[in-house]
Coordinates of C-alpha atoms in Angstrom, one line a residue:
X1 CA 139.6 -150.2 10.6
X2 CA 138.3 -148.0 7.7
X3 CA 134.6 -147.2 7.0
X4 CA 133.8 -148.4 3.2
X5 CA 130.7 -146.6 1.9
X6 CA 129.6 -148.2 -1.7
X7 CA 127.2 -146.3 -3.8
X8 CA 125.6 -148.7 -5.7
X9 CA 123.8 -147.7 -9.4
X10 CA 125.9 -145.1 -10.4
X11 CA 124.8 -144.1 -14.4
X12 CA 128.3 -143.5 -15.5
X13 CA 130.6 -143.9 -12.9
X14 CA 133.6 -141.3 -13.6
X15 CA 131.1 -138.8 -14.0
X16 CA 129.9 -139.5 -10.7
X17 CA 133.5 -139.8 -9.2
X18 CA 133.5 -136.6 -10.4
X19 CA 131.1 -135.0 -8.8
X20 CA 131.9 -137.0 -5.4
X21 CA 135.2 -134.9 -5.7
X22 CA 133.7 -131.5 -6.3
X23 CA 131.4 -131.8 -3.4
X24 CA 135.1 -132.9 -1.3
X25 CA 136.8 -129.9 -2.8
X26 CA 133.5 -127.5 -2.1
X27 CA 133.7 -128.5 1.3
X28 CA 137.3 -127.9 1.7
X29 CA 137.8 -131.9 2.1
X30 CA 141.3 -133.1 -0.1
X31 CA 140.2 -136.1 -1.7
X32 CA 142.8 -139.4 -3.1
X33 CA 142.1 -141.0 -5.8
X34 CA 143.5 -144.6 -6.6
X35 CA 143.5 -146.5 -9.9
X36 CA 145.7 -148.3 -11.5
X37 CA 144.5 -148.6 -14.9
X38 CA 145.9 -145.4 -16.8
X39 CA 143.2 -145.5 -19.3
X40 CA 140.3 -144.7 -16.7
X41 CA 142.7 -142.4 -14.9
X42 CA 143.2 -140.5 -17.9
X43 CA 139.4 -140.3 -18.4
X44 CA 138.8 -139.2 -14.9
X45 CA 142.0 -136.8 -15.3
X46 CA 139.6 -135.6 -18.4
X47 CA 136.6 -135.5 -17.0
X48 CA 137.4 -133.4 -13.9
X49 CA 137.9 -130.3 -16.2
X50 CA 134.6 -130.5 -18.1
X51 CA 131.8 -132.5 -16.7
X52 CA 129.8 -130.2 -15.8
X53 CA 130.4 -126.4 -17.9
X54 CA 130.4 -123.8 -15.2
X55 CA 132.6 -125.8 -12.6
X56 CA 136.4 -126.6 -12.2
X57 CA 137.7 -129.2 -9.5
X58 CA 141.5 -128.9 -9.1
X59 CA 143.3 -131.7 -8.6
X60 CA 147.5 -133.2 -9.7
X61 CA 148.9 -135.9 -9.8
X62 CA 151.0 -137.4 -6.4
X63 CA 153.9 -136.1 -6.9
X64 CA 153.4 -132.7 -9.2
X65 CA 155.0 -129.6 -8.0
X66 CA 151.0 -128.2 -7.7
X67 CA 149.9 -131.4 -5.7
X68 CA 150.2 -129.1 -2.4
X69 CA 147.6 -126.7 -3.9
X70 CA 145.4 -129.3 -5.5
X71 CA 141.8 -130.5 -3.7
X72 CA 142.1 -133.7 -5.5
X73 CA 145.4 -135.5 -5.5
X74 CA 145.4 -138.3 -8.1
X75 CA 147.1 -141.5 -7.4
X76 CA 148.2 -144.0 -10.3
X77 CA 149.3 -146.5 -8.7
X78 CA 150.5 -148.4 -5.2
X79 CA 153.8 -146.3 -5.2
X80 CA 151.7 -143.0 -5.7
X81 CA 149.3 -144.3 -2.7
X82 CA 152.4 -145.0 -0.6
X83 CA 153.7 -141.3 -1.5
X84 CA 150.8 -139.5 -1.2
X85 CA 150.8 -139.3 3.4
X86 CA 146.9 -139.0 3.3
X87 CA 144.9 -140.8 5.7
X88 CA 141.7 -138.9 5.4
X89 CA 139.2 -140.1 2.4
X90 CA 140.0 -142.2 -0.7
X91 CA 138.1 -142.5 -3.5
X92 CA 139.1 -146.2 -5.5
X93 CA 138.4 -146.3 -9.1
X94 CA 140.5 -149.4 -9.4
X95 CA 138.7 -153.0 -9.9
X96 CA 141.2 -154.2 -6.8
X97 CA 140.9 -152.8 -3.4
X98 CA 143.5 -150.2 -2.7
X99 CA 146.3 -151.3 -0.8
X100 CA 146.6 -150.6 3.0
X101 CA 143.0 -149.3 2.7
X102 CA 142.6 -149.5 6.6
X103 CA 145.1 -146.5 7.2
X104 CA 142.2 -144.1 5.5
X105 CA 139.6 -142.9 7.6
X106 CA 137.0 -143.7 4.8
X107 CA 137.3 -145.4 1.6
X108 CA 134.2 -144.8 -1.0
X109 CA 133.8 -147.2 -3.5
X110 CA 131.3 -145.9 -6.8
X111 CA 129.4 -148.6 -9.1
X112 CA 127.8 -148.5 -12.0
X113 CA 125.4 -150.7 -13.3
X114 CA 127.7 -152.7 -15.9
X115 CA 127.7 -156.3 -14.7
X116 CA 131.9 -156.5 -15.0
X117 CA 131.7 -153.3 -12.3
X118 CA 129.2 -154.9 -10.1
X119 CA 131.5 -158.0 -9.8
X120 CA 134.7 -156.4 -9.3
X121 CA 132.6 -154.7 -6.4
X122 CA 131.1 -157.7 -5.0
X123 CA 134.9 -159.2 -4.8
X124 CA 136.2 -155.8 -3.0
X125 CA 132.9 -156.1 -0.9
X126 CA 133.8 -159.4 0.2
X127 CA 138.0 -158.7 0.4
X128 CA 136.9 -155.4 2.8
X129 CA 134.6 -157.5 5.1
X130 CA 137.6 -160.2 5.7
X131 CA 139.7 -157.2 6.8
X132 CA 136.9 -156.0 9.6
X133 CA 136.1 -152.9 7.9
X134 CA 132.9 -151.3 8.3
X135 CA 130.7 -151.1 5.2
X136 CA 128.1 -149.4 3.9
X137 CA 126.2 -150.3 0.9
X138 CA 124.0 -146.5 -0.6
X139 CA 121.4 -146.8 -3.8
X140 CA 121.6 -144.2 -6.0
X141 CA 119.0 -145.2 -8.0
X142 CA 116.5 -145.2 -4.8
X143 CA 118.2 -142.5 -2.5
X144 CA 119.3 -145.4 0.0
X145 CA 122.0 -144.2 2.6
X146 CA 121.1 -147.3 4.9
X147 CA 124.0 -149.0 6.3
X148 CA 124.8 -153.1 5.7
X149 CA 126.7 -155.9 6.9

């Protein structure tokens, strides 16, 4: 089974998806990223070449001709997932849990504060805990990195 870290309180939760994935890429560490909706992927998509002014996270979509070179690999949907053959750390933007979630060695799972978020997470909370993965709930808001059941 996976480990499934949540980090609860997130102010803006691309933004902080995107900085999840430049501390992956700064530490050599290919990131996935799943989400179906094409809207937020194309904000994300967005977002990794300009949240923050001095920094640049590379990343392709599964499936591009650059994807080998790429630190992030993005993944639109469950026949990108299945494509992509990377079973180290996934990062789900999507309101579902990914599919086949247990072949990664860690999912993470970001939240903001926006009542429709937290309940899409409270459902993937409870979908992950059926499979027997092992979860982990983090505060942002209070520096929490304590583990839960």
């Amino acid at each position: 089974m996976s480990r499934i870290d949540f980090a609860f309180g997130a102010e803006d939760r691309l933004r902080m998806a995107c900085r999840t994935a430049a501390r992956h890429a700064d530490a050599g560490r290919r990131l996935l990223v799943y989400c179906t909706d094409p809207r937020r992927m194309r904000r994300f998509d967005a977002l990794l070449w300009s949240f923050e002014p001095a920094s640049f996270v590379t990343h392709a979509a599964v499936g591009d001709p650059l994807a080998a070179e790429a630190a992030v690999l993005l993944a639109a949907g469950p026949e990108a997932l299945d494509e992509a053959v990377h079973e180290g750390w996934l990062l789900n933007l999507d309101l579902d849990c990914p599919p086949g979630a247990g072949r990664f060695e860690r999912v993470l799972e970001i939240v903001s504060g926006h009542e429709a978020d937290i309940a899409a997470a409270r459902h993937r909370w409870l979908a992950y805990k059926a499979e027997g993965h092992e979860l982990r709930a983090h505060d942002l808001a209070a520096g929490n990195l304590g583990a839960a059941s």
